[in-house]
mmCIF file of C-alpha atoms in Angstrom:
data_model
loop_
_atom_site.group_PDB
_atom_site.id
_atom_site.type_symbol
_atom_site.label_atom_id
_atom_site.label_comp_id
_atom_site.label_asym_id
_atom_site.label_seq_id
_atom_site.Cartn_x
_atom_site.Cartn_y
_atom_site.Cartn_z
ATOM 1 C CA MET A 1 -0.083 -0.062 -0.236
ATOM 2 C CA GLU A 2 1.352 3.024 -0.923
ATOM 3 C CA PRO A 3 1.973 5.642 2.026
ATOM 4 C CA THR A 4 -0.124 8.343 2.313
ATOM 5 C CA ILE A 5 1.339 12.170 3.106
ATOM 6 C CA LEU A 6 -0.693 14.197 4.620
ATOM 7 C CA ALA A 7 1.604 16.952 5.741
ATOM 8 C CA GLU A 8 5.084 17.761 4.562
ATOM 9 C CA VAL A 9 7.693 20.129 5.428
ATOM 10 C CA SER A 10 10.274 21.053 3.034
ATOM 11 C CA GLY A 11 13.447 23.679 2.741
ATOM 12 C CA ASN A 12 15.959 24.333 5.463
ATOM 13 C CA ILE A 13 15.373 23.363 8.826
ATOM 14 C CA ALA A 14 17.407 26.449 9.752
ATOM 15 C CA THR A 15 14.590 29.010 9.625
ATOM 16 C CA ILE A 16 12.476 27.584 12.043
ATOM 17 C CA GLY A 17 15.675 27.895 14.407
ATOM 18 C CA TYR A 18 16.048 31.496 13.417
ATOM 19 C CA GLY A 19 12.352 31.788 14.594
ATOM 20 C CA LEU A 20 13.057 30.362 17.610
ATOM 21 C CA ALA A 21 16.205 32.211 18.029
ATOM 22 C CA ALA A 22 14.381 35.830 17.349
ATOM 23 C CA ILE A 23 11.794 35.276 20.693
ATOM 24 C CA GLY A 24 14.806 36.210 23.482
ATOM 25 C CA PRO A 25 16.391 38.871 21.518
ATOM 26 C CA GLY A 26 12.434 40.221 20.932
ATOM 27 C CA ILE A 27 11.544 39.953 24.324
ATOM 28 C CA GLY A 28 14.737 41.840 25.398
ATOM 29 C CA LEU A 29 14.861 44.643 22.971
ATOM 30 C CA GLY A 30 10.964 44.959 24.204
ATOM 31 C CA ILE A 31 12.167 45.548 27.627
ATOM 32 C CA LEU A 32 14.515 47.533 26.891
ATOM 33 C CA VAL A 33 13.270 50.205 24.835
ATOM 34 C CA GLY A 34 10.237 50.440 26.695
ATOM 35 C CA LYS A 35 12.299 50.968 30.105
ATOM 36 C CA THR A 36 13.863 53.896 28.329
ATOM 37 C CA ALA A 37 10.722 55.249 26.987
ATOM 38 C CA GLU A 38 9.411 55.346 30.603
ATOM 39 C CA ALA A 39 12.963 56.908 31.723
ATOM 40 C CA GLN A 40 12.768 59.798 29.440
ATOM 41 C CA ALA A 41 9.087 60.268 30.430
ATOM 42 C CA ARG A 42 10.345 60.844 33.816
ATOM 43 C CA GLN A 43 13.056 62.832 32.737
ATOM 44 C CA PRO A 44 12.785 64.353 29.659
ATOM 45 C CA GLU A 45 16.038 66.187 30.091
ATOM 46 C CA MET A 46 18.482 63.162 30.147
ATOM 47 C CA ARG A 47 16.938 62.310 26.879
ATOM 48 C CA SER A 48 19.944 61.870 24.799
ATOM 49 C CA GLN A 49 21.981 60.298 27.290
ATOM 50 C CA LEU A 50 19.519 57.706 27.688
ATOM 51 C CA GLN A 51 18.979 56.941 24.127
ATOM 52 C CA THR A 52 22.801 56.562 24.103
ATOM 53 C CA THR A 53 22.800 53.931 26.450
ATOM 54 C CA MET A 54 19.786 52.329 24.931
ATOM 55 C CA LEU A 55 21.674 52.041 22.007
ATOM 56 C CA ILE A 56 24.314 50.582 23.289
ATOM 57 C CA GLY A 57 22.316 47.688 24.938
ATOM 58 C CA VAL A 58 20.097 47.302 21.847
ATOM 59 C CA ALA A 59 23.233 46.726 20.014
ATOM 60 C CA PHE A 60 24.253 43.758 22.606
ATOM 61 C CA THR A 61 20.908 42.430 22.239
ATOM 62 C CA GLU A 62 20.305 42.170 18.943
ATOM 63 C CA ILE A 63 23.778 40.554 18.118
ATOM 64 C CA LEU A 64 21.982 37.132 19.571
ATOM 65 C CA ALA A 65 19.489 37.790 16.587
ATOM 66 C CA LEU A 66 22.130 38.416 14.177
ATOM 67 C CA LEU A 67 23.958 35.250 15.401
ATOM 68 C CA ALA A 68 20.682 33.404 14.577
ATOM 69 C CA ILE A 69 21.035 34.112 10.939
ATOM 70 C CA VAL A 70 24.624 33.744 10.640
ATOM 71 C CA THR A 71 25.112 30.555 12.079
ATOM 72 C CA GLY A 72 21.690 29.479 9.759
ATOM 73 C CA LEU A 73 23.500 30.622 7.042
ATOM 74 C CA ILE A 74 26.893 28.802 8.001
ATOM 75 C CA PHE A 75 25.975 25.460 9.062
ATOM 76 C CA MET B 1 24.424 31.304 -0.218
ATOM 77 C CA GLY B 2 26.395 30.069 -3.315
ATOM 78 C CA GLY B 3 24.400 32.969 -5.019
ATOM 79 C CA PHE B 4 25.290 36.052 -2.657
ATOM 80 C CA PHE B 5 28.855 36.223 -3.948
ATOM 81 C CA PRO B 6 28.916 37.336 -7.356
ATOM 82 C CA GLU B 7 31.120 35.920 -9.834
ATOM 83 C CA ALA B 8 34.570 37.677 -10.538
ATOM 84 C CA ILE B 9 35.102 40.172 -13.258
ATOM 85 C CA LEU B 10 38.740 40.295 -13.496
ATOM 86 C CA PHE B 11 41.928 37.967 -12.265
ATOM 87 C CA ASP B 12 39.702 35.532 -11.597
ATOM 88 C CA GLY B 13 41.153 33.058 -9.562
ATOM 89 C CA THR B 14 43.786 34.724 -8.251
ATOM 90 C CA TRP B 15 44.638 36.128 -4.954
ATOM 91 C CA PHE B 16 43.560 39.834 -6.678
ATOM 92 C CA GLU B 17 40.456 38.804 -7.810
ATOM 93 C CA PHE B 18 37.860 41.618 -8.478
ATOM 94 C CA ASN B 19 34.186 41.071 -8.615
ATOM 95 C CA ARG B 20 31.196 43.463 -8.112
ATOM 96 C CA VAL B 21 31.572 43.939 -4.601
ATOM 97 C CA GLN B 22 35.038 45.453 -4.706
ATOM 98 C CA LEU B 23 33.907 47.297 -7.763
ATOM 99 C CA VAL B 24 31.563 48.738 -5.071
ATOM 100 C CA ARG B 25 33.780 49.583 -2.677
ATOM 101 C CA LEU B 26 36.289 51.283 -4.899
ATOM 102 C CA ILE B 27 33.569 53.459 -6.821
ATOM 103 C CA VAL B 28 32.275 54.560 -3.424
ATOM 104 C CA LEU B 29 35.838 55.074 -1.982
ATOM 105 C CA ALA B 30 36.795 57.599 -4.992
ATOM 106 C CA VAL B 31 33.486 59.527 -4.840
ATOM 107 C CA VAL B 32 33.868 60.032 -1.218
ATOM 108 C CA LEU B 33 37.427 60.754 -1.188
ATOM 109 C CA ILE B 34 37.117 62.895 -4.159
ATOM 110 C CA ALA B 35 33.779 64.827 -2.446
ATOM 111 C CA MET B 36 35.739 65.305 0.685
ATOM 112 C CA CYS B 37 38.809 66.512 -0.888
ATOM 113 C CA ILE B 38 36.635 69.165 -3.180
ATOM 114 C CA ILE B 39 34.836 70.312 -0.227
ATOM 115 C CA ALA B 40 37.601 70.756 2.448
ATOM 116 C CA SER B 41 39.411 72.107 -0.065
ATOM 117 C CA ARG B 42 37.012 74.994 -0.620
ATOM 118 C CA ALA B 43 36.092 75.284 2.915
ATOM 119 C CA LYS B 44 34.829 78.833 3.933
ATOM 120 C CA LEU B 45 33.840 80.174 7.428
ATOM 121 C CA VAL B 46 30.385 80.759 6.163
ATOM 122 C CA PRO B 47 29.352 76.993 5.017
ATOM 123 C CA GLY B 48 27.490 76.317 1.660
ATOM 124 C CA ARG B 49 24.769 73.574 1.545
ATOM 125 C CA VAL B 50 26.618 70.884 0.838
ATOM 126 C CA GLN B 51 29.466 72.144 3.114
ATOM 127 C CA SER B 52 27.059 72.492 6.433
ATOM 128 C CA VAL B 53 25.426 68.925 5.541
ATOM 129 C CA ILE B 54 29.009 67.487 6.017
ATOM 130 C CA GLU B 55 29.826 69.290 9.129
ATOM 131 C CA LEU B 56 26.469 68.545 10.287
ATOM 132 C CA VAL B 57 27.739 64.809 10.506
ATOM 133 C CA ILE B 58 30.889 65.445 11.624
ATOM 134 C CA ASP B 59 28.992 67.779 14.708
ATOM 135 C CA PHE B 60 26.564 64.834 15.584
ATOM 136 C CA VAL B 61 29.529 62.263 15.855
ATOM 137 C CA ASN B 62 30.945 65.029 18.450
ATOM 138 C CA ASN B 63 27.902 65.554 20.349
ATOM 139 C CA ASN B 64 26.235 62.220 20.501
ATOM 140 C CA ILE B 65 28.873 59.568 20.421
ATOM 141 C CA ILE B 66 32.510 61.545 21.663
ATOM 142 C CA ALA B 67 30.849 63.729 24.325
ATOM 143 C CA ASN B 68 28.641 61.178 25.404
ATOM 144 C CA THR B 69 31.105 58.436 25.942
ATOM 145 C CA LEU B 70 34.898 59.689 25.640
ATOM 146 C CA GLY B 71 34.013 63.225 26.737
ATOM 147 C CA LEU B 72 35.072 65.817 24.339
ATOM 148 C CA LYS B 73 38.570 66.788 25.932
ATOM 149 C CA ASP B 74 39.640 62.883 26.212
ATOM 150 C CA GLY B 75 38.076 62.133 22.892
ATOM 151 C CA LYS B 76 39.848 64.730 21.165
ATOM 152 C CA ARG B 77 42.763 61.846 20.426
ATOM 153 C CA PHE B 78 40.041 59.898 18.706
ATOM 154 C CA ALA B 79 38.048 62.125 17.131
ATOM 155 C CA PRO B 80 39.676 61.696 13.734
ATOM 156 C CA MET B 81 39.375 58.170 13.610
ATOM 157 C CA LEU B 82 35.543 57.867 14.879
ATOM 158 C CA ILE B 83 34.664 60.141 12.474
ATOM 159 C CA THR B 84 36.504 58.767 9.624
ATOM 160 C CA MET B 85 34.887 55.729 10.916
ATOM 161 C CA PHE B 86 31.618 56.628 10.645
ATOM 162 C CA PHE B 87 31.487 58.382 7.235
ATOM 163 C CA PHE B 88 33.416 55.673 6.201
ATOM 164 C CA ILE B 89 30.742 52.801 6.864
ATOM 165 C CA LEU B 90 27.799 55.065 6.626
ATOM 166 C CA SER B 91 28.939 55.584 2.769
ATOM 167 C CA MET B 92 29.704 52.199 2.377
ATOM 168 C CA ASN B 93 26.233 50.871 3.974
ATOM 169 C CA LEU B 94 24.299 53.048 1.512
ATOM 170 C CA ALA B 95 25.654 52.239 -1.191
ATOM 171 C CA GLY B 96 22.906 48.754 -1.032
ATOM 172 C CA VAL B 97 20.569 51.280 -1.639
ATOM 173 C CA ILE B 98 21.931 53.043 -4.318
ATOM 174 C CA PRO B 99 20.159 52.411 -7.459
ATOM 175 C CA GLY B 100 22.939 50.924 -9.850
ATOM 176 C CA LEU B 101 25.473 49.993 -6.874
ATOM 177 C CA ASN B 102 22.661 47.907 -5.122
ATOM 178 C CA LEU B 103 25.131 45.994 -2.999
ATOM 179 C CA ALA B 104 26.590 47.477 0.256
ATOM 180 C CA GLY B 105 30.442 47.845 0.483
ATOM 181 C CA THR B 106 30.110 46.131 4.158
ATOM 182 C CA SER B 107 28.263 42.987 3.413
ATOM 183 C CA VAL B 108 30.951 40.600 2.060
ATOM 184 C CA ILE B 109 32.893 39.958 5.555
ATOM 185 C CA GLY B 110 36.513 41.275 4.562
ATOM 186 C CA LEU B 111 35.365 45.183 5.519
ATOM 187 C CA PRO B 112 34.121 44.878 8.550
ATOM 188 C CA LEU B 113 36.596 42.116 9.924
ATOM 189 C CA LEU B 114 38.730 45.019 8.940
ATOM 190 C CA LEU B 115 36.868 47.913 10.594
ATOM 191 C CA ALA B 116 36.741 45.393 13.764
ATOM 192 C CA LEU B 117 40.641 44.913 13.975
ATOM 193 C CA TRP B 118 41.082 48.261 13.534
ATOM 194 C CA THR B 119 38.915 48.997 16.665
ATOM 195 C CA PHE B 120 40.696 46.077 18.785
ATOM 196 C CA VAL B 121 44.283 47.325 17.699
ATOM 197 C CA THR B 122 43.261 50.841 18.484
ATOM 198 C CA TYR B 123 41.403 50.183 22.353
ATOM 199 C CA VAL B 124 43.877 47.259 23.115
ATOM 200 C CA GLY B 125 46.835 49.836 22.327
ATOM 201 C CA ALA B 126 45.332 52.867 23.842
ATOM 202 C CA GLY B 127 44.733 50.748 27.283
ATOM 203 C CA ILE B 128 47.874 49.504 27.550
ATOM 204 C CA LYS B 129 49.880 53.092 26.692
ATOM 205 C CA LYS B 130 47.625 54.301 29.841
ATOM 206 C CA HIS B 131 47.719 51.344 32.356
ATOM 207 C CA GLY B 132 51.126 49.405 31.012
ATOM 208 C CA PHE B 133 50.469 45.835 29.649
ATOM 209 C CA LEU B 134 49.543 44.224 33.144
ATOM 210 C CA GLY B 135 47.995 47.166 34.399
ATOM 211 C CA TYR B 136 45.538 47.083 31.584
ATOM 212 C CA LEU B 137 44.788 43.382 31.867
ATOM 213 C CA LYS B 138 44.065 44.081 35.425
ATOM 214 C CA ALA B 139 41.941 46.928 34.921
ATOM 215 C CA GLU B 140 39.722 44.891 32.146
ATOM 216 C CA THR B 141 39.473 41.481 33.765
ATOM 217 C CA MET B 142 39.648 42.408 37.239
ATOM 218 C CA PRO B 143 36.646 44.761 38.396
ATOM 219 C CA PRO B 144 37.129 46.300 41.526
ATOM 220 C CA GLY B 145 34.688 45.590 44.569
ATOM 221 C CA ILE B 146 33.699 41.830 44.046
ATOM 222 C CA PRO B 147 34.404 39.090 46.159
ATOM 223 C CA TRP B 148 37.807 37.381 45.352
ATOM 224 C CA PRO B 149 36.227 33.648 44.436
ATOM 225 C CA ILE B 150 34.432 35.509 41.793
ATOM 226 C CA TYR B 151 37.264 36.326 39.998
ATOM 227 C CA ILE B 152 38.292 32.564 39.328
ATOM 228 C CA LEU B 153 35.190 32.655 37.206
ATOM 229 C CA LEU B 154 35.376 36.442 36.162
ATOM 230 C CA ILE B 155 38.746 36.750 34.684
ATOM 231 C CA PRO B 156 38.573 33.800 31.596
ATOM 232 C CA ILE B 157 35.164 35.633 30.558
ATOM 233 C CA GLU B 158 36.435 39.216 30.681
ATOM 234 C CA LEU B 159 39.817 37.826 29.089
ATOM 235 C CA LEU B 160 37.898 35.756 26.195
ATOM 236 C CA GLN B 161 35.514 39.083 25.770
ATOM 237 C CA VAL B 162 38.218 41.506 25.344
ATOM 238 C CA VAL B 163 40.546 39.357 23.359
ATOM 239 C CA VAL B 164 38.188 38.075 20.849
ATOM 240 C CA ILE B 165 34.267 38.365 21.719
ATOM 241 C CA ARG B 166 34.729 42.337 21.294
ATOM 242 C CA TRP B 167 35.777 42.358 17.478
ATOM 243 C CA ALA B 168 33.886 39.154 16.411
ATOM 244 C CA SER B 169 30.558 40.837 17.876
ATOM 245 C CA LEU B 170 31.456 43.853 15.698
ATOM 246 C CA THR B 171 32.402 42.110 12.499
ATOM 247 C CA ILE B 172 28.912 39.898 13.012
ATOM 248 C CA ARG B 173 26.776 42.719 13.705
ATOM 249 C CA LEU B 174 27.747 45.079 10.740
ATOM 250 C CA LEU B 175 27.834 42.234 8.063
ATOM 251 C CA ALA B 176 24.692 40.399 9.463
ATOM 252 C CA ASN B 177 22.493 43.364 9.366
ATOM 253 C CA MET B 178 23.873 44.007 5.618
ATOM 254 C CA VAL B 179 23.363 40.673 4.296
ATOM 255 C CA ALA B 180 20.040 40.117 5.757
ATOM 256 C CA GLY B 181 19.119 43.886 4.543
ATOM 257 C CA HIS B 182 19.958 42.929 0.907
ATOM 258 C CA MET B 183 18.365 39.723 1.231
ATOM 259 C CA MET B 184 15.074 41.070 2.581
ATOM 260 C CA ILE B 185 14.703 43.608 -0.582
ATOM 261 C CA VAL B 186 15.369 40.442 -3.234
ATOM 262 C CA VAL B 187 12.953 38.373 -1.626
ATOM 263 C CA PHE B 188 10.159 41.155 -1.605
ATOM 264 C CA ILE B 189 11.341 42.652 -4.848
ATOM 265 C CA GLY B 190 11.218 38.999 -5.834
ATOM 266 C CA MET B 191 8.006 37.921 -4.929
ATOM 267 C CA THR B 192 6.391 41.152 -6.350
ATOM 268 C CA HIS B 193 7.643 40.040 -9.727
ATOM 269 C CA ALA B 194 6.413 36.735 -9.068
ATOM 270 C CA LEU B 195 2.715 37.640 -7.895
ATOM 271 C CA LEU B 196 2.568 40.628 -10.673
ATOM 272 C CA PHE B 197 3.505 37.796 -13.770
ATOM 273 C CA SER B 198 1.568 34.926 -12.108
ATOM 274 C CA GLY B 199 -1.201 35.795 -14.480
ATOM 275 C CA ASP B 200 -3.630 34.521 -11.244
ATOM 276 C CA TRP B 201 -5.938 36.302 -9.398
ATOM 277 C CA LEU B 202 -2.500 36.811 -7.250
ATOM 278 C CA ILE B 203 -1.514 39.895 -9.706
ATOM 279 C CA ALA B 204 -4.081 41.532 -7.255
ATOM 280 C CA ILE B 205 -1.906 41.375 -4.229
ATOM 281 C CA SER B 206 1.264 42.313 -6.146
ATOM 282 C CA PRO B 207 0.604 46.426 -5.149
ATOM 283 C CA PHE B 208 1.199 45.183 -1.073
ATOM 284 C CA ALA B 209 3.931 43.259 -1.691
ATOM 285 C CA GLY B 210 5.645 46.372 -4.074
ATOM 286 C CA ALA B 211 4.591 48.753 -0.875
ATOM 287 C CA MET B 212 6.319 46.613 1.465
ATOM 288 C CA ALA B 213 9.363 46.094 -1.122
ATOM 289 C CA ILE B 214 9.717 50.260 -0.714
ATOM 290 C CA GLY B 215 9.025 50.263 3.190
ATOM 291 C CA ILE B 216 11.953 47.234 3.560
ATOM 292 C CA TYR B 217 14.001 49.803 1.380
ATOM 293 C CA GLY B 218 13.074 52.769 3.147
ATOM 294 C CA PHE B 219 13.854 50.668 6.592
ATOM 295 C CA GLU B 220 17.709 49.719 5.128
ATOM 296 C CA ILE B 221 18.629 53.127 4.631
ATOM 297 C CA PHE B 222 17.819 53.539 8.047
ATOM 298 C CA VAL B 223 19.377 50.493 9.671
ATOM 299 C CA GLY B 224 22.267 51.321 7.364
ATOM 300 C CA ALA B 225 22.487 54.823 9.453
ATOM 301 C CA LEU B 226 22.258 53.056 12.687
ATOM 302 C CA GLN B 227 24.652 50.190 12.168
ATOM 303 C CA ALA B 228 27.545 52.965 11.328
ATOM 304 C CA PHE B 229 26.069 54.974 14.588
ATOM 305 C CA ILE B 230 26.745 52.047 16.988
ATOM 306 C CA PHE B 231 29.651 51.023 15.084
ATOM 307 C CA THR B 232 31.463 53.748 15.972
ATOM 308 C CA MET B 233 29.397 54.406 19.462
ATOM 309 C CA LEU B 234 30.847 50.782 20.523
ATOM 310 C CA THR B 235 34.398 51.847 19.463
ATOM 311 C CA ALA B 236 34.267 54.746 21.094
ATOM 312 C CA VAL B 237 32.750 52.839 24.391
ATOM 313 C CA TYR B 238 35.665 49.776 24.245
ATOM 314 C CA ILE B 239 38.031 52.898 24.291
ATOM 315 C CA GLN B 240 36.496 54.542 27.051
ATOM 316 C CA LEU B 241 36.540 51.186 28.985
ATOM 317 C CA ALA B 242 40.537 50.530 27.968
ATOM 318 C CA THR B 243 41.560 53.986 28.899
ATOM 319 C CA SER B 244 39.178 54.839 32.346
ATOM 320 C CA ASP B 245 40.685 55.070 35.364
ATOM 321 C CA GLU B 246 38.406 52.847 37.115
ATOM 322 C CA HIS B 247 35.186 50.954 36.608
#
């Protein structure tokens, strides 16, 4: 008897890996930017300094998602 | 992945292989250098339109990057390097969205790696000059005010951070952003194309895909500028960490 295929996944499994890897940095960026917005609302005069600090933090969080892109392409 | 690397134009198979990425880099380099030389040689006290745009960018680097991290006084030594870096990365990134070039100079690993190693050499050099070799290692790997057993864990991690992770993450950040941006544009423009010529009711969706492609295109301009800013910013932060008196 012929096996019946009901569902099939084709393509690279790395795309699912990227999706999973984007969850953590996504939450991290949300917290980071949200807290910065809060701090800016409390102290508008600190705005530029807070923004700079936020962007450094964003860079460190973002690298996790970017590593997922790179590993997906390499392996 | 293989399709990403363009074919060689000249000197195929040798060390000096010359392909489209190098061509884009050379064009951008020549344009920026010549434009800067012309603007600098005609610099006036009351700036014209082009000169004031350049001065705006330099002021931006001075006020937003150097003043917030190194401080304007200490940062004066590193200002030429940081400003050069910002202009260089910005122009190379923006080459990715200029029609006709369409490929960022930073989207192949060589250039980000070179820039990141420049950063690495600069901050290690500045730190050693300030503290001496052992003093620099101590300043970077042994933050004060921590009970001593923690140092057993902390020193290898911090050492790895200083020696490898910092410049490697700078490289990967810039590279992955540019590669991902290029792919996003290709995917959305390709999707618009495929929908438009599908000869089906799917044609009705193609304007939305086209609008998305234009949106992604604008987003890439933003990302290019942001990555130039972040790279320069992190370089300034690393130099500041290396040369600060204590943490």
